[in-house]
PDB file of C-alpha atoms in Angstrom:
ATOM      1  CA  ASP A 235     190.664 109.868 161.203  1.00  0.00           C
ATOM      2  CA  ALA A 236     194.625 108.912 160.941  1.00  0.00           C
ATOM      3  CA  GLY A 237     195.620 112.068 163.160  1.00  0.00           C
ATOM      4  CA  VAL A 238     198.758 114.758 161.559  1.00  0.00           C
ATOM      5  CA  ILE A 239     200.681 112.056 159.086  1.00  0.00           C
ATOM      6  CA  GLN A 240     204.501 113.505 158.756  1.00  0.00           C
ATOM      7  CA  SER A 241     207.475 111.885 156.891  1.00  0.00           C
ATOM      8  CA  PRO A 242     209.645 110.443 156.643  1.00  0.00           C
ATOM      9  CA  ARG A 243     209.994 109.855 160.282  1.00  0.00           C
ATOM     10  CA  HIS A 244     213.782 109.472 159.997  1.00  0.00           C
ATOM     11  CA  GLU A 245     216.150 111.523 157.265  1.00  0.00           C
ATOM     12  CA  VAL A 246     219.990 111.095 157.244  1.00  0.00           C
ATOM     13  CA  THR A 247     221.560 113.517 154.764  1.00  0.00           C
ATOM     14  CA  GLU A 248     225.072 114.845 154.651  1.00  0.00           C
ATOM     15  CA  MET A 249     226.168 118.507 155.343  1.00  0.00           C
ATOM     16  CA  GLY A 250     224.779 120.288 151.877  1.00  0.00           C
ATOM     17  CA  GLN A 251     222.023 118.300 151.297  1.00  0.00           C
ATOM     18  CA  GLU A 252     218.466 119.956 150.230  1.00  0.00           C
ATOM     19  CA  VAL A 253     215.960 117.913 153.146  1.00  0.00           C
ATOM     20  CA  THR A 254     212.164 118.183 153.133  1.00  0.00           C
ATOM     21  CA  LEU A 255     209.826 117.222 155.310  1.00  0.00           C
ATOM     22  CA  ARG A 256     206.511 116.423 154.540  1.00  0.00           C
ATOM     23  CA  CYS A 257     203.104 116.776 156.760  1.00  0.00           C
ATOM     24  CA  LYS A 258     199.502 116.420 155.977  1.00  0.00           C
ATOM     25  CA  PRO A 259     197.601 117.446 159.164  1.00  0.00           C
ATOM     26  CA  ILE A 260     193.900 116.621 160.232  1.00  0.00           C
ATOM     27  CA  SER A 261     191.425 116.957 158.336  1.00  0.00           C
ATOM     28  CA  GLY A 262     189.651 119.916 159.050  1.00  0.00           C
ATOM     29  CA  HIS A 263     191.078 121.452 160.792  1.00  0.00           C
ATOM     30  CA  ASN A 264     192.814 125.302 159.776  1.00  0.00           C
ATOM     31  CA  SER A 265     195.685 125.788 161.063  1.00  0.00           C
ATOM     32  CA  LEU A 266     199.126 124.348 160.997  1.00  0.00           C
ATOM     33  CA  PHE A 267     202.462 124.183 162.816  1.00  0.00           C
ATOM     34  CA  TRP A 268     206.231 123.490 162.569  1.00  0.00           C
ATOM     35  CA  TYR A 269     208.191 122.696 165.271  1.00  0.00           C
ATOM     36  CA  ARG A 270     211.372 122.215 166.002  1.00  0.00           C
ATOM     37  CA  GLN A 271     212.545 119.660 169.345  1.00  0.00           C
ATOM     38  CA  THR A 272     216.478 119.194 170.777  1.00  0.00           C
ATOM     39  CA  MET A 273     217.989 119.170 173.803  1.00  0.00           C
ATOM     40  CA  MET A 274     219.170 121.666 174.184  1.00  0.00           C
ATOM     41  CA  ARG A 275     216.667 124.424 172.290  1.00  0.00           C
ATOM     42  CA  GLY A 276     213.440 122.788 173.614  1.00  0.00           C
ATOM     43  CA  LEU A 277     210.805 122.699 171.492  1.00  0.00           C
ATOM     44  CA  GLU A 278     210.916 125.891 169.199  1.00  0.00           C
ATOM     45  CA  LEU A 279     207.749 126.897 167.211  1.00  0.00           C
ATOM     46  CA  LEU A 280     209.713 128.113 163.358  1.00  0.00           C
ATOM     47  CA  ILE A 281     206.242 128.892 161.836  1.00  0.00           C
ATOM     48  CA  TYR A 282     202.197 128.147 161.106  1.00  0.00           C
ATOM     49  CA  PHE A 283     200.179 129.291 158.815  1.00  0.00           C
ATOM     50  CA  ASN A 284     196.352 129.560 159.311  1.00  0.00           C
ATOM     51  CA  ASN A 285     194.150 128.762 155.968  1.00  0.00           C
ATOM     52  CA  ASN A 286     196.851 128.008 154.018  1.00  0.00           C
ATOM     53  CA  VAL A 287     198.462 131.476 154.052  1.00  0.00           C
ATOM     54  CA  PRO A 288     201.818 131.256 156.630  1.00  0.00           C
ATOM     55  CA  ILE A 289     200.951 133.943 159.373  1.00  0.00           C
ATOM     56  CA  ASP A 290     204.754 134.444 161.749  1.00  0.00           C
ATOM     57  CA  ASP A 291     207.781 132.914 160.768  1.00  0.00           C
ATOM     58  CA  SER A 292     209.885 134.503 163.302  1.00  0.00           C
ATOM     59  CA  GLY A 293     211.103 131.540 163.963  1.00  0.00           C
ATOM     60  CA  MET A 294     212.533 130.463 160.559  1.00  0.00           C
ATOM     61  CA  PRO A 295     216.350 130.315 161.861  1.00  0.00           C
ATOM     62  CA  GLU A 296     217.337 131.551 158.572  1.00  0.00           C
ATOM     63  CA  ASP A 297     217.177 131.564 155.043  1.00  0.00           C
ATOM     64  CA  ARG A 298     217.949 128.278 154.424  1.00  0.00           C
ATOM     65  CA  PHE A 299     214.916 126.817 156.535  1.00  0.00           C
ATOM     66  CA  SER A 300     211.340 127.514 153.777  1.00  0.00           C
ATOM     67  CA  ALA A 301     208.071 126.508 154.522  1.00  0.00           C
ATOM     68  CA  LYS A 302     205.400 125.401 151.912  1.00  0.00           C
ATOM     69  CA  MET A 303     201.979 125.206 152.102  1.00  0.00           C
ATOM     70  CA  PRO A 304     200.101 125.052 149.297  1.00  0.00           C
ATOM     71  CA  ASN A 305     197.459 123.752 150.037  1.00  0.00           C
ATOM     72  CA  ALA A 306     194.959 122.682 153.187  1.00  0.00           C
ATOM     73  CA  SER A 307     196.232 119.397 153.465  1.00  0.00           C
ATOM     74  CA  PHE A 308     199.879 119.533 152.552  1.00  0.00           C
ATOM     75  CA  SER A 309     203.340 121.203 154.159  1.00  0.00           C
ATOM     76  CA  THR A 310     206.324 121.245 153.592  1.00  0.00           C
ATOM     77  CA  LEU A 311     209.036 121.912 155.412  1.00  0.00           C
ATOM     78  CA  LYS A 312     212.703 122.644 153.262  1.00  0.00           C
ATOM     79  CA  ILE A 313     216.000 123.004 154.361  1.00  0.00           C
ATOM     80  CA  GLN A 314     218.460 124.158 151.401  1.00  0.00           C
ATOM     81  CA  PRO A 315     221.681 123.743 152.374  1.00  0.00           C
ATOM     82  CA  SER A 316     221.028 121.216 155.675  1.00  0.00           C
ATOM     83  CA  GLU A 317     224.232 121.104 158.543  1.00  0.00           C
ATOM     84  CA  PRO A 318     224.651 119.527 161.478  1.00  0.00           C
ATOM     85  CA  ARG A 319     222.908 121.597 163.468  1.00  0.00           C
ATOM     86  CA  ASP A 320     219.772 121.046 161.962  1.00  0.00           C
ATOM     87  CA  SER A 321     219.326 117.234 163.701  1.00  0.00           C
ATOM     88  CA  ALA A 322     216.759 117.709 165.845  1.00  0.00           C
ATOM     89  CA  VAL A 323     213.125 116.384 165.424  1.00  0.00           C
ATOM     90  CA  TYR A 324     211.385 118.253 163.521  1.00  0.00           C
ATOM     91  CA  PHE A 325     207.002 118.407 164.752  1.00  0.00           C
ATOM     92  CA  CYS A 326     204.528 119.288 162.115  1.00  0.00           C
ATOM     93  CA  ALA A 327     201.341 120.061 164.602  1.00  0.00           C
ATOM     94  CA  SER A 328     197.582 120.580 163.291  1.00  0.00           C
ATOM     95  CA  SER A 329     194.278 122.586 165.031  1.00  0.00           C
ATOM     96  CA  PHE A 330     191.301 124.104 164.680  1.00  0.00           C
ATOM     97  CA  GLY A 331     191.169 127.896 163.844  1.00  0.00           C
ATOM     98  CA  LEU A 332     193.961 130.642 164.591  1.00  0.00           C
ATOM     99  CA  ALA A 333     196.584 129.604 166.878  1.00  0.00           C
ATOM    100  CA  GLY A 334     195.673 132.458 169.142  1.00  0.00           C
ATOM    101  CA  ALA A 335     192.713 131.016 169.978  1.00  0.00           C
ATOM    102  CA  GLY A 336     193.558 128.786 173.145  1.00  0.00           C
ATOM    103  CA  ASN A 337     192.659 125.113 170.623  1.00  0.00           C
ATOM    104  CA  GLU A 338     194.176 121.804 171.124  1.00  0.00           C
ATOM    105  CA  GLN A 339     197.668 121.445 168.945  1.00  0.00           C
ATOM    106  CA  PHE A 340     197.669 117.586 167.735  1.00  0.00           C
ATOM    107  CA  PHE A 341     201.408 116.518 167.245  1.00  0.00           C
ATOM    108  CA  GLY A 342     202.631 114.521 164.192  1.00  0.00           C
ATOM    109  CA  PRO A 343     205.262 111.776 165.615  1.00  0.00           C
ATOM    110  CA  GLY A 344     208.002 113.436 163.891  1.00  0.00           C
ATOM    111  CA  THR A 345     210.635 112.939 161.349  1.00  0.00           C
ATOM    112  CA  ARG A 346     214.232 112.458 162.842  1.00  0.00           C
ATOM    113  CA  LEU A 347     216.833 114.222 160.957  1.00  0.00           C
ATOM    114  CA  THR A 348     220.675 113.749 161.230  1.00  0.00           C
ATOM    115  CA  VAL A 349     222.406 115.634 159.660  1.00  0.00           C
ATOM    116  CA  LEU A 350     226.466 114.948 159.558  1.00  0.00           C
TER     117      LEU A 350
ATOM    118  CA  GLY B  43     208.438 139.171 173.304  1.00  0.00           C
ATOM    119  CA  GLN B  44     206.770 135.949 175.031  1.00  0.00           C
ATOM    120  CA  GLN B  45     208.423 133.537 176.989  1.00  0.00           C
ATOM    121  CA  VAL B  46     207.524 130.854 179.352  1.00  0.00           C
ATOM    122  CA  MET B  47     209.449 129.448 182.324  1.00  0.00           C
ATOM    123  CA  GLN B  48     209.014 126.514 183.681  1.00  0.00           C
ATOM    124  CA  ILE B  49     210.640 124.816 186.709  1.00  0.00           C
ATOM    125  CA  PRO B  50     212.609 121.621 187.574  1.00  0.00           C
ATOM    126  CA  GLN B  51     213.827 120.218 184.817  1.00  0.00           C
ATOM    127  CA  TYR B  52     213.929 117.440 186.011  1.00  0.00           C
ATOM    128  CA  GLN B  53     211.752 115.647 188.763  1.00  0.00           C
ATOM    129  CA  HIS B  54     212.853 111.755 189.792  1.00  0.00           C
ATOM    130  CA  VAL B  55     209.941 110.941 192.264  1.00  0.00           C
ATOM    131  CA  GLN B  56     209.666 107.842 194.298  1.00  0.00           C
ATOM    132  CA  GLU B  57     206.859 105.656 192.878  1.00  0.00           C
ATOM    133  CA  GLY B  58     203.482 106.522 195.233  1.00  0.00           C
ATOM    134  CA  GLU B  59     204.355 110.080 195.611  1.00  0.00           C
ATOM    135  CA  ASP B  60     203.728 113.484 194.526  1.00  0.00           C
ATOM    136  CA  PHE B  61     205.343 116.597 193.261  1.00  0.00           C
ATOM    137  CA  THR B  62     204.382 119.942 191.245  1.00  0.00           C
ATOM    138  CA  THR B  63     205.549 121.727 188.116  1.00  0.00           C
ATOM    139  CA  TYR B  64     205.745 124.985 187.888  1.00  0.00           C
ATOM    140  CA  CYS B  65     204.890 127.326 184.889  1.00  0.00           C
ATOM    141  CA  ASN B  66     205.429 130.625 184.620  1.00  0.00           C
ATOM    142  CA  SER B  67     205.412 133.611 182.234  1.00  0.00           C
ATOM    143  CA  SER B  68     206.944 136.825 181.326  1.00  0.00           C
ATOM    144  CA  THR B  69     202.865 138.031 180.500  1.00  0.00           C
ATOM    145  CA  THR B  70     199.327 137.665 181.243  1.00  0.00           C
ATOM    146  CA  LEU B  71     198.891 135.119 179.570  1.00  0.00           C
ATOM    147  CA  SER B  72     194.929 134.090 177.500  1.00  0.00           C
ATOM    148  CA  ASN B  73     195.067 130.668 178.579  1.00  0.00           C
ATOM    149  CA  ILE B  74     197.367 127.905 179.538  1.00  0.00           C
ATOM    150  CA  GLN B  75     197.601 123.989 177.951  1.00  0.00           C
ATOM    151  CA  TRP B  76     199.503 121.691 179.232  1.00  0.00           C
ATOM    152  CA  TYR B  77     200.898 118.308 177.076  1.00  0.00           C
ATOM    153  CA  LYS B  78     203.486 115.356 177.904  1.00  0.00           C
ATOM    154  CA  GLN B  79     205.488 113.600 175.675  1.00  0.00           C
ATOM    155  CA  ARG B  80     205.896 109.917 176.728  1.00  0.00           C
ATOM    156  CA  PRO B  81     209.900 109.264 175.517  1.00  0.00           C
ATOM    157  CA  GLY B  82     210.084 108.866 172.306  1.00  0.00           C
ATOM    158  CA  GLY B  83     206.892 110.240 171.615  1.00  0.00           C
ATOM    159  CA  HIS B  84     204.903 113.216 170.666  1.00  0.00           C
ATOM    160  CA  PRO B  85     203.817 115.745 172.386  1.00  0.00           C
ATOM    161  CA  VAL B  86     199.443 115.447 173.465  1.00  0.00           C
ATOM    162  CA  PHE B  87     197.282 117.772 174.751  1.00  0.00           C
ATOM    163  CA  LEU B  88     196.742 116.995 178.393  1.00  0.00           C
ATOM    164  CA  ILE B  89     194.142 120.137 179.434  1.00  0.00           C
ATOM    165  CA  GLN B  90     193.757 124.220 178.900  1.00  0.00           C
ATOM    166  CA  LEU B  91     193.152 126.994 181.418  1.00  0.00           C
ATOM    167  CA  VAL B  92     191.065 130.450 180.775  1.00  0.00           C
ATOM    168  CA  LYS B  93     189.911 130.963 183.516  1.00  0.00           C
ATOM    169  CA  SER B  94     191.611 133.263 186.121  1.00  0.00           C
ATOM    170  CA  GLY B  95     192.125 131.386 189.014  1.00  0.00           C
ATOM    171  CA  GLU B  96     190.844 127.858 186.982  1.00  0.00           C
ATOM    172  CA  VAL B  97     191.632 123.960 189.084  1.00  0.00           C
ATOM    173  CA  LYS B  98     191.042 121.602 186.755  1.00  0.00           C
ATOM    174  CA  LYS B  99     191.288 117.165 187.921  1.00  0.00           C
ATOM    175  CA  GLN B 100     191.737 114.238 186.153  1.00  0.00           C
ATOM    176  CA  LYS B 101     192.541 111.633 187.974  1.00  0.00           C
ATOM    177  CA  ARG B 102     194.932 111.960 190.021  1.00  0.00           C
ATOM    178  CA  LEU B 103     197.105 115.789 188.283  1.00  0.00           C
ATOM    179  CA  THR B 104     195.537 118.419 189.231  1.00  0.00           C
ATOM    180  CA  PHE B 105     195.969 121.593 187.429  1.00  0.00           C
ATOM    181  CA  GLN B 106     195.861 125.012 189.046  1.00  0.00           C
ATOM    182  CA  PHE B 107     196.308 129.154 186.431  1.00  0.00           C
ATOM    183  CA  GLY B 108     196.540 131.815 188.610  1.00  0.00           C
ATOM    184  CA  GLU B 109     195.023 134.452 189.989  1.00  0.00           C
ATOM    185  CA  ALA B 110     197.155 137.042 187.685  1.00  0.00           C
ATOM    186  CA  LYS B 111     197.127 134.412 184.482  1.00  0.00           C
ATOM    187  CA  LYS B 112     201.140 134.965 184.738  1.00  0.00           C
ATOM    188  CA  ASN B 113     202.047 131.325 186.213  1.00  0.00           C
ATOM    189  CA  SER B 114     200.090 127.861 186.896  1.00  0.00           C
ATOM    190  CA  SER B 115     200.899 124.455 187.891  1.00  0.00           C
ATOM    191  CA  LEU B 116     200.839 120.711 187.302  1.00  0.00           C
ATOM    192  CA  HIS B 117     199.851 118.358 190.956  1.00  0.00           C
ATOM    193  CA  ILE B 118     200.632 114.915 190.763  1.00  0.00           C
ATOM    194  CA  THR B 119     199.512 112.496 193.709  1.00  0.00           C
ATOM    195  CA  ALA B 120     200.453 108.832 193.527  1.00  0.00           C
ATOM    196  CA  THR B 121     202.398 108.757 191.132  1.00  0.00           C
ATOM    197  CA  GLN B 122     202.827 105.600 189.025  1.00  0.00           C
ATOM    198  CA  THR B 123     205.301 104.463 186.062  1.00  0.00           C
ATOM    199  CA  THR B 124     202.695 105.411 183.850  1.00  0.00           C
ATOM    200  CA  ASP B 125     203.863 109.039 184.670  1.00  0.00           C
ATOM    201  CA  VAL B 126     207.116 108.698 183.019  1.00  0.00           C
ATOM    202  CA  GLY B 127     208.134 111.964 180.521  1.00  0.00           C
ATOM    203  CA  THR B 128     208.355 115.154 179.711  1.00  0.00           C
ATOM    204  CA  TYR B 129     205.341 118.165 181.052  1.00  0.00           C
ATOM    205  CA  PHE B 130     205.154 120.826 179.150  1.00  0.00           C
ATOM    206  CA  CYS B 131     203.290 123.692 180.146  1.00  0.00           C
ATOM    207  CA  ALA B 132     202.534 126.385 176.742  1.00  0.00           C
ATOM    208  CA  GLY B 133     201.171 129.591 176.817  1.00  0.00           C
ATOM    209  CA  HIS B 134     199.614 131.877 174.880  1.00  0.00           C
ATOM    210  CA  ASP B 135     199.318 135.034 174.086  1.00  0.00           C
ATOM    211  CA  TYR B 136     198.730 135.689 170.165  1.00  0.00           C
ATOM    212  CA  LYS B 137     201.008 132.521 169.557  1.00  0.00           C
ATOM    213  CA  LEU B 138     201.641 128.765 171.364  1.00  0.00           C
ATOM    214  CA  SER B 139     205.268 129.129 173.407  1.00  0.00           C
ATOM    215  CA  PHE B 140     206.320 125.734 175.106  1.00  0.00           C
ATOM    216  CA  GLY B 141     208.109 125.838 178.489  1.00  0.00           C
ATOM    217  CA  ALA B 142     211.109 123.707 178.571  1.00  0.00           C
ATOM    218  CA  GLY B 143     209.326 120.770 180.277  1.00  0.00           C
ATOM    219  CA  THR B 144     210.049 118.407 182.984  1.00  0.00           C
ATOM    220  CA  THR B 145     210.649 115.681 182.587  1.00  0.00           C
ATOM    221  CA  VAL B 146     209.719 112.738 184.860  1.00  0.00           C
ATOM    222  CA  THR B 147     211.362 109.685 185.760  1.00  0.00           C
ATOM    223  CA  VAL B 148     209.862 107.465 188.446  1.00  0.00           C
ATOM    224  CA  ARG B 149     211.663 104.632 191.153  1.00  0.00           C
ATOM    225  CA  ALA B 150     210.180 101.467 190.862  1.00  0.00           C
TER     226      ALA B 150
END
């Protein structure tokens, strides 16, 4: 199994540009999570999907952030327009079952985003 | 909402010594997970505790879940350089909430 796949691994963009981060979960996993990690705020859950449906998006910072999961094998996190304070490492994770079921989450390698 | 507090934030350990990191939740948890993140890496699952008072061991790592299911600890004995990284606890009530992590450095 290739594990959770994220792309790109690094993204440098200018303020105001649109950024799209991509994630392919582990095959067979039906829960997908987007996290943001910064030194100041640690690891924050942004949104999670179960069976492609957004269950909890209370962690999404503001309307500039949106996430989609059009099918079981693909999800995107979009920031439009991007701002310097969005600079962080964005992790995608997947698991089997519901988020509250206590199943192990498998994290992808992350996308390091820098907004200039 | 649920908050998971983790202390200490940083732990500088002499190789061969023991240390403990602690995790406390504001609410009763259904279970707690521990993850390790190496520098530049991503969090990797270590273990899950479910039962009140549960204790699990992985070689030199001992994990404990409190009786009230609101706190947990990770104790590492005879620290090695391979233990370097950040250890996160993550508490489950209806979703997973991560603590801020304990970043461990080891002096050889």
